[in-house]
Coordinates of C-alpha atoms and ligand atoms in Angstrom, one line a residue:
M1 CA 148.3 133.0 160.7
A2 CA 148.6 135.6 163.8
D3 CA 146.9 134.5 167.2
V4 CA 143.5 136.1 166.8
D5 CA 142.9 136.4 170.2
A6 CA 146.1 137.7 171.2
V7 CA 146.0 140.1 168.8
L8 CA 142.4 141.6 169.8
E9 CA 143.5 141.5 173.2
G10 CA 146.4 143.4 173.1
A11 CA 144.1 145.9 171.0
G12 CA 141.6 146.3 174.1
L13 CA 138.9 144.8 172.0
K14 CA 137.2 143.5 174.6
N15 CA 133.6 142.3 173.0
E16 CA 133.4 138.7 173.0
K17 CA 130.6 138.7 170.6
A18 CA 132.8 141.0 168.1
R19 CA 135.9 138.8 169.1
E20 CA 133.9 135.8 168.0
Y21 CA 133.0 137.4 164.3
V22 CA 136.3 138.5 164.1
R23 CA 137.9 134.4 164.6
Y24 CA 135.0 133.5 162.2
W25 CA 135.8 135.6 159.4
A26 CA 139.5 135.6 159.8
E27 CA 138.7 131.7 159.4
V28 CA 137.0 132.2 155.9
T29 CA 139.4 135.0 154.5
G30 CA 142.8 133.4 155.7
P31 CA 145.1 137.1 156.4
D32 CA 148.5 136.8 157.3
N33 CA 147.9 139.2 160.0
I34 CA 145.2 141.0 161.5
E35 CA 145.5 144.8 163.4
V36 CA 142.7 146.4 165.4
V37 CA 142.4 150.5 163.9
S38 CA 142.0 153.3 165.3
V39 CA 142.0 156.9 164.7
A40 CA 144.9 157.0 166.9
D41 CA 146.7 154.6 164.4
D42 CA 146.3 156.8 161.8
A43 CA 149.3 158.4 160.9
R44 CA 151.4 155.4 160.9
L45 CA 149.1 154.0 158.4
I46 CA 149.6 157.0 156.5
Q47 CA 153.2 156.0 157.0
E48 CA 153.0 152.9 155.8
S49 CA 150.6 153.6 152.6
L50 CA 153.4 155.6 151.8
D51 CA 155.8 153.7 152.4
A52 CA 154.2 150.5 150.6
V53 CA 153.6 153.5 147.5
E54 CA 149.7 152.6 148.0
I55 CA 149.2 156.6 148.8
V56 CA 151.7 159.4 147.3
P57 CA 152.0 163.1 149.2
A58 CA 149.6 165.6 147.6
G59 CA 150.9 168.6 149.3
E60 CA 152.0 169.1 153.1
G61 CA 149.2 166.5 154.9
L62 CA 147.6 165.9 151.8
Y63 CA 147.4 162.5 149.9
Y64 CA 146.3 160.6 146.7
S65 CA 145.9 157.3 145.3
R66 CA 144.5 155.5 142.5
S67 CA 142.2 152.7 142.4
Y68 CA 142.5 149.9 139.8
Y69 CA 141.1 151.5 136.2
K70 CA 137.8 149.0 136.0
D71 CA 137.0 149.6 139.7
T72 CA 135.8 153.2 139.9
A73 CA 132.3 153.7 141.2
R74 CA 129.3 151.9 143.2
S75 CA 127.8 148.8 140.6
E76 CA 124.2 149.3 141.3
E77 CA 123.8 145.8 139.4
R78 CA 126.4 144.2 141.5
T79 CA 124.4 145.4 144.9
I80 CA 121.8 143.0 146.5
V81 CA 119.7 143.1 149.2
A82 CA 118.9 140.0 151.0
T83 CA 116.6 139.0 153.8
N84 CA 115.5 135.8 155.0
D85 CA 112.0 136.6 154.0
P86 CA 111.1 137.0 150.3
A87 CA 108.0 139.7 151.2
D88 CA 111.0 142.4 151.5
K89 CA 111.7 142.6 147.8
G90 CA 111.0 145.3 146.3
V91 CA 111.3 147.3 143.0
Y92 CA 114.8 148.8 143.3
N93 CA 116.2 146.5 146.1
N94 CA 118.1 144.0 144.3
W95 CA 116.0 141.2 146.9
H96 CA 117.8 137.5 147.1
P97 CA 117.4 135.1 149.5
A98 CA 120.0 135.6 152.5
A99 CA 121.0 131.8 152.7
E100 CA 121.8 132.1 149.2
M101 CA 124.0 135.4 149.5
K102 CA 125.4 133.9 152.6
A103 CA 126.8 130.7 150.9
K104 CA 128.2 132.7 147.8
L105 CA 130.2 135.5 149.5
T106 CA 131.8 132.8 151.8
G107 CA 133.1 130.9 148.9
L108 CA 134.1 133.9 147.2
M109 CA 135.9 135.4 150.3
R110 CA 137.1 131.8 151.2
G111 CA 141.1 132.3 151.7
A112 CA 140.8 135.5 149.6
S113 CA 143.2 138.0 151.8
A114 CA 145.7 135.0 152.0
G115 CA 149.0 137.5 152.1
K116 CA 147.5 140.2 153.4
T117 CA 146.4 142.2 156.6
M118 CA 143.2 142.0 158.1
Y119 CA 142.2 145.7 159.4
V120 CA 139.7 145.3 162.1
I121 CA 137.9 148.7 162.4
P122 CA 135.0 149.3 165.3
Y123 CA 133.2 151.9 164.3
L124 CA 130.1 154.4 165.3
M125 CA 128.0 156.0 162.7
A126 CA 126.4 158.8 165.0
A127 CA 127.7 160.6 168.0
P128 CA 128.1 159.1 171.0
G129 CA 125.1 159.2 173.2
S130 CA 122.6 159.6 170.1
P131 CA 119.1 158.2 170.5
L132 CA 120.1 156.3 167.4
E133 CA 123.5 154.8 169.4
R134 CA 122.1 151.4 169.6
Y135 CA 121.3 151.2 165.2
A136 CA 125.3 152.9 164.7
A137 CA 128.0 150.8 166.0
G138 CA 129.9 148.5 163.3
V139 CA 133.3 146.3 162.8
Q140 CA 134.4 146.5 159.5
L141 CA 136.7 143.8 158.6
T142 CA 138.9 144.8 155.4
D143 CA 141.9 143.6 153.7
N144 CA 142.7 147.2 152.3
R145 CA 145.1 149.7 154.3
C146 CA 143.6 152.8 152.2
V147 CA 139.7 151.6 153.2
A148 CA 141.4 151.7 156.7
L149 CA 142.6 155.4 156.1
H150 CA 138.8 156.5 154.7
M151 CA 137.2 155.1 157.5
N152 CA 139.1 156.9 159.7
R153 CA 138.1 160.0 157.9
M154 CA 134.3 158.9 157.0
A155 CA 133.6 157.3 159.8
R156 CA 134.3 157.4 164.5
V157 CA 136.6 154.3 164.7
S158 CA 137.7 153.3 168.1
V159 CA 137.3 149.9 170.1
D160 CA 135.3 152.3 173.2
Y161 CA 132.4 152.3 170.4
I162 CA 132.1 148.3 170.8
N163 CA 133.2 147.4 173.9
N164 CA 130.6 149.5 176.0
L165 CA 127.7 148.3 174.1
A166 CA 124.6 147.7 175.9
D167 CA 124.1 144.6 173.7
A168 CA 127.4 143.0 172.9
G169 CA 125.8 141.6 170.1
S170 CA 124.1 144.4 168.3
F171 CA 127.1 145.7 166.1
V172 CA 126.8 145.3 162.2
R173 CA 129.2 142.6 160.7
A174 CA 130.5 144.8 157.8
V175 CA 132.9 142.3 155.9
H176 CA 134.9 143.6 153.1
V177 CA 137.2 141.3 150.9
T178 CA 139.1 143.3 148.2
G179 CA 139.4 139.9 145.5
D180 CA 141.9 139.9 142.9
L181 CA 140.3 143.6 140.7
E182 CA 142.7 142.5 138.2
N183 CA 140.6 138.9 137.6
L184 CA 137.0 140.1 138.4
G185 CA 135.3 140.3 135.1
Q186 CA 134.0 144.1 136.1
G187 CA 131.2 144.7 134.0
T188 CA 130.9 141.0 131.9
P189 CA 128.4 138.3 132.2
D190 CA 131.6 136.4 134.3
D191 CA 131.5 139.6 137.0
K192 CA 132.7 138.2 140.1
R193 CA 131.8 141.1 142.4
Y194 CA 128.9 141.2 144.9
F195 CA 128.1 143.8 147.3
V196 CA 125.4 142.2 149.8
T197 CA 123.1 143.8 152.7
V198 CA 122.1 140.9 154.4
A199 CA 119.6 143.5 155.9
D200 CA 117.8 141.5 158.8
E201 CA 120.8 139.7 159.8
R202 CA 122.5 143.3 160.1
T203 CA 125.3 141.6 158.1
I204 CA 127.1 143.4 154.9
L205 CA 129.1 141.1 152.7
H206 CA 131.3 143.2 149.6
F207 CA 133.5 141.1 147.5
G208 CA 135.5 142.9 144.5
S209 CA 136.6 146.2 144.7
S210 CA 138.6 148.9 147.2
Y211 CA 136.8 152.1 145.7
G212 CA 133.9 154.2 147.8
G213 CA 130.7 152.9 148.6
N214 CA 131.8 149.6 147.7
A215 CA 134.8 149.2 150.2
L216 CA 133.6 151.9 153.1
L217 CA 131.1 149.9 155.1
G218 CA 130.3 152.3 157.2
K219 CA 128.9 155.3 154.7
I220 CA 126.1 153.3 152.3
A221 CA 126.5 149.9 152.9
H222 CA 125.8 150.3 156.6
G223 CA 124.6 154.5 157.2
L224 CA 122.1 153.7 154.1
R225 CA 121.1 150.0 153.4
Q226 CA 121.2 148.8 156.5
A227 CA 120.0 151.8 158.4
C228 CA 117.1 152.2 156.6
Y229 CA 115.8 148.4 156.9
D230 CA 116.7 149.0 160.8
G231 CA 114.4 152.4 160.9
W232 CA 111.7 150.4 159.4
A233 CA 111.8 147.3 161.1
S234 CA 112.3 149.0 164.7
A235 CA 109.4 152.0 163.3
A236 CA 112.2 154.3 165.1
F237 CA 113.8 156.3 162.3
L238 CA 114.4 157.5 158.2
A239 CA 117.7 157.1 157.0
E240 CA 117.7 158.8 153.4
Q241 CA 120.3 160.0 151.0
F242 CA 120.1 164.0 152.8
M243 CA 122.1 167.2 153.0
L244 CA 121.8 168.6 156.1
L245 CA 122.2 172.0 156.7
G246 CA 121.3 175.1 159.1
I247 CA 120.5 178.7 158.8
I248 CA 121.0 181.1 161.4
D249 CA 119.2 184.5 161.3
K250 CA 121.4 186.5 163.1
Q251 CA 118.5 189.2 163.2
T252 CA 116.6 187.3 164.9
G253 CA 118.4 184.8 166.8
K254 CA 116.4 182.1 165.1
R255 CA 118.1 178.9 163.6
Y256 CA 116.7 176.7 161.2
H257 CA 117.5 173.1 159.9
I258 CA 116.8 172.0 156.3
A259 CA 117.6 168.6 155.1
G260 CA 117.0 167.0 151.6
G261 CA 117.3 164.4 149.0
F262 CA 119.0 165.0 145.6
P263 CA 119.5 162.6 143.2
S264 CA 123.3 162.8 141.8
A265 CA 124.5 165.2 139.7
S266 CA 121.7 167.8 141.4
G267 CA 124.1 169.9 143.2
K268 CA 123.4 168.0 147.0
T269 CA 127.2 168.4 148.1
N270 CA 127.6 172.2 147.0
L271 CA 124.3 173.0 148.8
A272 CA 125.4 171.7 151.9
M273 CA 128.1 173.1 152.2
T274 CA 127.1 176.5 150.3
L275 CA 127.4 180.0 152.0
A276 CA 125.0 183.2 152.2
P277 CA 125.2 185.3 149.4
D278 CA 127.3 188.4 150.0
A279 CA 124.4 191.0 149.9
L280 CA 122.7 188.9 152.7
G281 CA 126.1 187.2 154.5
S282 CA 125.7 190.6 157.1
R283 CA 122.4 188.7 158.4
Y284 CA 122.4 184.7 157.4
H285 CA 125.4 182.5 158.2
V286 CA 124.9 179.1 157.1
E287 CA 126.1 175.8 158.8
F288 CA 126.8 172.7 157.7
Y289 CA 126.2 169.3 159.0
G290 CA 126.2 166.7 156.3
D291 CA 126.3 166.4 152.4
D292 CA 125.1 162.8 151.7
I293 CA 123.1 161.0 154.9
A294 CA 120.8 161.9 156.8
W295 CA 118.7 159.7 160.0
L296 CA 115.8 161.8 161.4
W297 CA 113.8 160.4 164.2
V298 CA 110.8 162.4 166.4
G299 CA 112.0 163.6 169.5
K300 CA 109.9 163.4 173.0
D301 CA 109.1 167.3 172.1
G302 CA 107.0 166.1 169.3
R303 CA 109.8 166.9 166.4
L304 CA 111.7 165.8 163.5
Y305 CA 115.2 165.7 164.8
G306 CA 118.1 164.9 162.4
M307 CA 121.6 164.2 162.3
N308 CA 124.3 163.0 160.1
P309 CA 125.6 159.9 160.9
E310 CA 129.2 160.6 159.3
F311 CA 132.2 162.0 160.3
G312 CA 133.6 162.9 157.0
V313 CA 132.9 164.2 153.5
F314 CA 133.3 161.7 150.3
G315 CA 132.7 164.5 147.8
V316 CA 132.7 164.4 144.1
A317 CA 135.7 166.2 142.8
K318 CA 134.5 167.2 139.5
D319 CA 133.4 170.9 139.4
T320 CA 134.5 171.9 142.3
N321 CA 136.0 175.1 142.8
E322 CA 136.4 178.3 144.4
T323 CA 133.1 179.3 142.9
T324 CA 130.7 176.2 143.3
N325 CA 131.8 175.0 146.6
P326 CA 134.6 176.9 148.3
T327 CA 133.7 175.6 151.8
A328 CA 134.8 172.3 150.2
M329 CA 137.9 173.5 148.6
D330 CA 139.0 174.9 152.1
S331 CA 137.9 171.6 153.5
I332 CA 140.8 170.1 151.0
A333 CA 143.5 172.3 152.2
P334 CA 147.2 171.6 153.4
G335 CA 147.3 169.9 156.6
T336 CA 143.8 168.4 156.1
G337 CA 144.7 165.0 156.1
A338 CA 142.7 164.9 152.8
I339 CA 142.5 162.0 150.6
F340 CA 141.9 162.4 146.6
T341 CA 141.3 159.3 144.9
N342 CA 141.6 158.9 140.5
V343 CA 142.0 162.7 140.0
A344 CA 145.0 164.0 138.4
Y345 CA 148.0 163.9 139.8
N346 CA 151.4 165.6 139.5
E347 CA 154.4 163.9 140.0
K348 CA 156.6 166.5 140.3
T349 CA 155.3 169.1 142.2
H350 CA 152.3 166.9 143.9
E351 CA 149.8 169.0 142.5
V352 CA 146.3 167.6 141.8
W353 CA 143.5 168.5 139.5
W354 CA 140.3 167.6 138.5
E355 CA 137.8 168.8 135.4
G356 CA 136.2 171.9 136.8
R357 CA 138.7 172.9 139.0
T358 CA 140.1 175.7 137.5
P359 CA 138.5 177.0 133.6
V360 CA 141.3 175.2 132.0
P361 CA 143.8 172.1 132.8
P362 CA 147.2 173.6 133.7
A363 CA 149.5 174.6 130.7
D364 CA 152.8 172.9 131.7
L365 CA 152.1 169.5 131.2
D366 CA 155.5 168.6 132.9
G367 CA 154.9 166.0 135.2
W368 CA 151.1 165.2 135.0
L369 CA 149.6 162.2 134.7
D370 CA 145.8 161.2 134.6
W371 CA 143.5 158.9 136.4
K372 CA 145.4 156.0 135.2
G373 CA 148.7 157.0 136.0
H374 CA 149.2 158.1 131.9
R375 CA 151.6 160.9 130.7
I376 CA 149.2 163.4 129.7
A377 CA 151.9 165.0 127.6
D378 CA 152.3 161.0 125.9
R379 CA 148.7 161.5 124.8
S380 CA 147.9 160.9 121.4
A381 CA 145.6 162.9 119.3
V382 CA 142.6 160.6 119.8
E383 CA 143.4 160.4 123.5
A384 CA 144.0 164.5 124.3
R385 CA 140.4 165.0 124.8
D386 CA 139.8 162.5 127.5
P387 CA 139.4 163.5 131.0
W388 CA 142.3 164.4 133.1
A389 CA 140.6 163.0 136.4
H390 CA 137.7 160.2 135.9
P391 CA 134.2 161.7 136.6
N392 CA 133.3 160.2 139.8
S393 CA 136.8 161.0 141.1
R394 CA 136.5 162.0 145.1
F395 CA 138.2 163.9 147.8
T396 CA 138.0 162.6 151.1
T397 CA 138.1 165.1 154.5
T398 CA 136.2 165.1 158.0
L399 CA 133.5 167.4 158.9
A400 CA 135.8 169.3 161.2
N401 CA 137.7 170.7 158.3
V402 CA 135.1 172.2 156.7
P403 CA 135.2 175.6 157.6
N404 CA 131.3 176.6 158.2
V405 CA 130.6 173.0 160.3
A406 CA 128.1 173.8 162.6
S407 CA 129.2 174.5 166.4
D408 CA 126.8 171.7 167.2
Y409 CA 127.6 169.2 164.7
A410 CA 128.5 166.1 166.9
D411 CA 126.2 167.0 169.6
P412 CA 124.0 163.6 169.9
R413 CA 120.8 165.2 170.4
G414 CA 120.8 166.3 166.8
V415 CA 118.7 169.1 165.4
P416 CA 115.0 170.0 165.0
I417 CA 114.4 169.3 161.4
D418 CA 111.8 172.7 160.0
G419 CA 112.1 171.8 156.4
I420 CA 112.3 168.6 153.8
I421 CA 113.8 169.8 150.5
F422 CA 113.6 167.3 147.1
G423 CA 115.4 168.6 144.0
G424 CA 116.6 167.3 140.5
R425 CA 118.2 168.4 137.8
T426 CA 114.9 169.6 135.4
R427 CA 115.5 172.2 132.8
D428 CA 111.6 172.6 132.8
R429 CA 107.9 172.1 134.5
E430 CA 109.6 172.4 138.2
P431 CA 109.8 176.3 139.4
L432 CA 112.3 177.6 141.4
I433 CA 110.9 176.3 144.4
R434 CA 107.3 175.2 145.5
A435 CA 106.1 174.4 149.2
I436 CA 104.2 171.4 150.3
T437 CA 102.1 171.8 153.8
D438 CA 100.5 168.6 153.4
L439 CA 101.9 165.3 154.7
A440 CA 101.0 162.7 152.1
E441 CA 101.7 165.6 149.3
G442 CA 105.5 165.8 150.8
V443 CA 106.1 162.1 150.7
Y444 CA 104.2 161.7 147.2
D445 CA 106.8 164.4 145.9
G446 CA 109.9 162.6 147.4
L447 CA 108.6 159.3 145.5
T448 CA 108.2 161.4 142.4
L449 CA 111.5 162.7 142.5
G450 CA 113.2 162.5 139.2
A451 CA 116.1 164.2 137.4
E452 CA 116.3 164.0 133.5
A453 CA 118.0 161.9 132.2
T454 CA 121.4 162.0 130.9
F455 CA 121.2 160.7 127.6
A456 CA 118.1 161.0 125.7
A457 CA 118.8 158.1 124.9
E458 CA 118.2 157.0 128.4
G459 CA 114.7 157.8 128.2
V460 CA 111.7 159.0 126.6
D461 CA 111.8 163.1 125.5
G462 CA 110.8 164.9 128.7
Q463 CA 110.7 161.7 131.1
L464 CA 112.2 162.0 134.6
R465 CA 114.6 158.9 135.5
Y466 CA 112.7 159.0 138.9
D467 CA 115.1 158.2 142.0
P468 CA 112.7 158.0 144.9
M469 CA 113.5 160.4 147.9
S470 CA 116.9 159.8 146.1
M471 CA 116.9 156.3 147.5
R472 CA 117.2 154.5 144.4
P473 CA 120.1 152.6 144.9
F474 CA 120.2 152.2 148.9
M475 CA 116.0 151.4 149.1
S476 CA 116.7 148.5 151.1
Y477 CA 113.1 146.9 151.5
P478 CA 109.9 147.5 149.3
E479 CA 108.3 150.8 148.3
G480 CA 105.1 150.7 149.3
A481 CA 106.0 150.0 152.8
Y482 CA 108.7 152.7 152.5
A483 CA 106.2 155.5 151.9
A484 CA 103.8 153.9 154.7
H485 CA 106.7 154.1 157.2
W486 CA 107.7 157.8 156.1
L487 CA 103.8 158.9 156.6
A488 CA 103.9 157.0 160.3
I489 CA 107.1 158.4 161.4
I490 CA 106.2 162.3 160.3
G491 CA 103.1 161.8 161.0
Q492 CA 103.9 161.3 164.4
C493 CA 105.0 165.1 164.5
A494 CA 103.5 167.8 166.4
Q495 CA 105.1 170.0 164.4
P496 CA 105.8 168.7 161.0
P497 CA 108.4 170.2 158.8
I498 CA 107.6 172.1 156.1
F499 CA 108.4 170.1 152.4
A500 CA 109.3 171.9 149.2
H501 CA 110.7 170.8 146.0
V502 CA 113.3 173.2 144.8
N503 CA 115.3 173.2 141.1
W504 CA 118.0 175.5 140.4
F505 CA 118.6 174.5 136.8
Q506 CA 115.5 175.4 135.1
R507 CA 116.5 176.8 131.5
D508 CA 115.1 179.4 128.8
A509 CA 113.7 177.2 126.0
S510 CA 114.7 179.1 123.1
D511 CA 118.8 180.0 124.1
G512 CA 119.2 177.0 126.8
H513 CA 120.7 179.6 129.4
F514 CA 119.7 178.7 133.0
L515 CA 117.5 180.9 135.0
W516 CA 118.7 181.2 137.8
P517 CA 122.4 181.9 139.0
G518 CA 122.3 179.0 141.5
Y519 CA 125.1 178.2 143.9
R520 CA 125.4 180.6 147.0
E521 CA 122.0 182.6 145.6
N522 CA 119.7 179.5 146.2
L523 CA 119.3 180.8 149.9
R524 CA 117.1 182.9 148.6
A525 CA 114.1 180.3 148.1
L526 CA 115.0 178.3 151.7
L527 CA 114.5 181.6 153.2
W528 CA 111.6 182.0 151.8
L529 CA 110.3 178.4 152.9
M530 CA 111.2 178.9 156.3
Q531 CA 109.2 182.4 156.0
L532 CA 106.5 180.6 154.7
R533 CA 106.8 178.3 157.6
D534 CA 106.8 180.6 160.2
G535 CA 103.8 182.6 158.6
L536 CA 105.5 185.5 157.3
V537 CA 104.5 185.3 153.6
T538 CA 101.6 183.0 152.1
G539 CA 103.1 182.6 148.5
V540 CA 100.4 181.8 145.6
R541 CA 98.6 178.6 145.4
S542 CA 99.6 176.4 142.4
P543 CA 98.1 173.0 141.5
V544 CA 101.5 171.6 142.8
G545 CA 102.2 173.5 145.7
I546 CA 102.7 177.1 146.9
L547 CA 105.2 179.1 144.8
P548 CA 107.1 182.7 146.4
A549 CA 105.1 185.8 145.1
E550 CA 107.7 187.8 143.5
D551 CA 108.5 190.4 146.1
E552 CA 108.3 187.9 149.2
L553 CA 111.5 186.4 147.6
N554 CA 114.4 188.7 149.2
L555 CA 116.8 189.4 145.9
E556 CA 119.1 192.1 147.8
G557 CA 122.3 192.8 145.9
L558 CA 120.9 190.0 142.6
S559 CA 120.2 191.2 139.0
I560 CA 117.9 188.7 137.4
D561 CA 116.0 189.3 134.1
P562 CA 112.2 189.9 135.2
A563 CA 111.4 187.5 132.7
D564 CA 113.1 184.8 134.2
L565 CA 112.1 185.5 137.5
D566 CA 108.8 185.2 136.1
K567 CA 109.5 182.1 134.3
L568 CA 111.2 180.3 137.5
L569 CA 107.9 181.6 139.5
T570 CA 105.1 180.1 137.2
I571 CA 104.4 176.7 136.3
D572 CA 103.6 175.0 133.1
T573 CA 100.3 173.4 132.9
A574 CA 100.8 171.4 129.7
R575 CA 103.9 169.8 130.7
W576 CA 103.2 169.0 134.3
R577 CA 99.8 167.4 132.9
Q578 CA 102.4 165.2 130.9
E579 CA 104.1 164.3 134.1
M580 CA 101.1 163.4 135.7
G581 CA 101.0 160.2 133.2
F582 CA 104.6 159.6 133.8
R583 CA 104.1 159.6 137.3
E584 CA 101.3 157.4 137.6
Q585 CA 102.9 154.5 135.6
H586 CA 106.1 154.9 138.0
L587 CA 104.0 154.7 141.5
A588 CA 102.2 151.8 139.8
Q589 CA 105.3 149.5 140.2
F590 CA 104.8 149.9 143.8
G591 CA 102.9 147.0 145.5
G592 CA 100.9 147.9 148.5
L593 CA 101.1 151.7 148.3
P594 CA 99.1 153.1 151.2
E595 CA 96.2 154.8 149.3
E596 CA 96.9 158.7 150.9
I597 CA 99.9 158.8 148.1
W598 CA 97.1 157.7 145.4
E599 CA 95.0 159.9 146.9
A600 CA 97.8 162.7 146.8
H601 CA 98.3 162.1 143.2
R602 CA 94.7 162.2 142.2
R603 CA 94.6 165.3 144.2
V604 CA 97.1 167.2 142.2
A605 CA 96.1 165.8 138.8
A606 CA 92.3 167.5 139.7
E607 CA 93.8 170.6 140.4
L608 CA 96.0 170.2 136.8
G609 CA 92.3 169.9 135.2
L610 CA 92.8 166.3 134.3
Ligands
LIG1 C1 126.9 158.1 146.2 C2 128.0 158.3 147.3 O1 127.9 157.0 145.6 O2 127.6 159.5 148.3 O3 126.2 158.4 146.6 O4 129.4 158.6 147.6
LIG2 MN1 125.5 159.7 148.0

């Protein structure tokens, strides 16, 4: 192995604590070479990956890669939060003792990078100068060059972020070892993969994948699990799987910022990147801040502030097109440096395609390979209907490529948050929007966020799969304490944000059509929410929050069946009464849930006549 110190010295990594950490893990994992990565190395790393055919060209300045076919998504069962305190065990965090996990992972990682290069990636999950900067620095080690390319797009990468730390040891230690992907028993009783966040030691140890959140450790492991724990331990902030957008009212000059959590497949990325509907475009401009993570804290002025700690978008490709998300399409245009993973690829024309990109797949099959690299033209009759792209195939691009990215997206001060919204995909019970002005009821609403189970078999008919605040896979400490932390942080605000629950997916019970057109039209509901916050409308009280009166919703340029609109703006009391029973069971799992949350639950139940 190369002389570690000489390499780190040559690359300008001066932080002695970071050097010590690299030396330790280099000793354990045993790579042949070590290299320190900075974003300035990206062009060279791209060329090396092209030469090694780890990536292939997908148009001018665009790249394509395929992951191992059993390594295509996060694995919740293999993901663990470990600490030294058994009291940190929650319902969702899959808690294990830190000592046990560190020993296990060290064993699995020992010698596992032999023959490879270890890339040392110093990064920052914040804009430099952010009030949360001390929680944002990390050094990822990975033995996979494609992971380094992704980190360059998804995080700020440079040794400067680590050399200049006020407390030299205060970076997250994030170790990623790919492992022998063909022999890890993925999904079998002999599964060898472990994705562990040792939260009270700020150490992340991920073994056995090269894909997405399993491998890009700045994103989910640091940006969510670790940060969620740090925010609680410091009593200073919240880290949530939230999108963040801004709305500028060009007439009044007012700016609004809304953050929100949505369980997967509920349209979070599309909403984050939305544009104003054409008819409202001359008055409103929508700005993009982030599609997946927000860190939230209270500023000295008593307002809630938010920022996106990421530097890029790792978006789901499926169903992304000019209608659903035109800004995403622009952000992956030629010249953006975007990387596609596990979509379909044409080896002759270098085009890429995924389900929903166009209504039907390309007619000429010549050169097309599916996400596994199999020729589509050679498919048997049985395989003919298989998707071309993996449903979790992705595009990776930097924020600056998104055409409506906010001009202040990199401002370290963050932006004041006016509204927090929750929204799951639900065919009934949830109206278009219901606003909540009481803090405990807002937190209660987040804790009972859910989306309908994808398959009827997953649950009782009509029962949601609850995903509190859309943090179920990222929760790192017990849910009762999580609720209390939310109440404490937002409770410090002199001007708290308004809460709301939104649902773009309500259907007609008889023929199943969507009652609301969705996509860009969703802005209309958010505009109403901001008007309510400003006291310009009053809405109509319901047992589950304030609903828009029909004439309060700006419907200019939208034609919608009045009967559909009626249903969108009323609640189905019988369905809600049933829902309250499910909620009670859901909340009862959580130990130490603050009494305010139970009171909120009882208040809503009483309003529903229960
Ligand atoms: C996720 C992601 O897995 O954003 O939630 O990649
Ligand atoms: Mn996510």
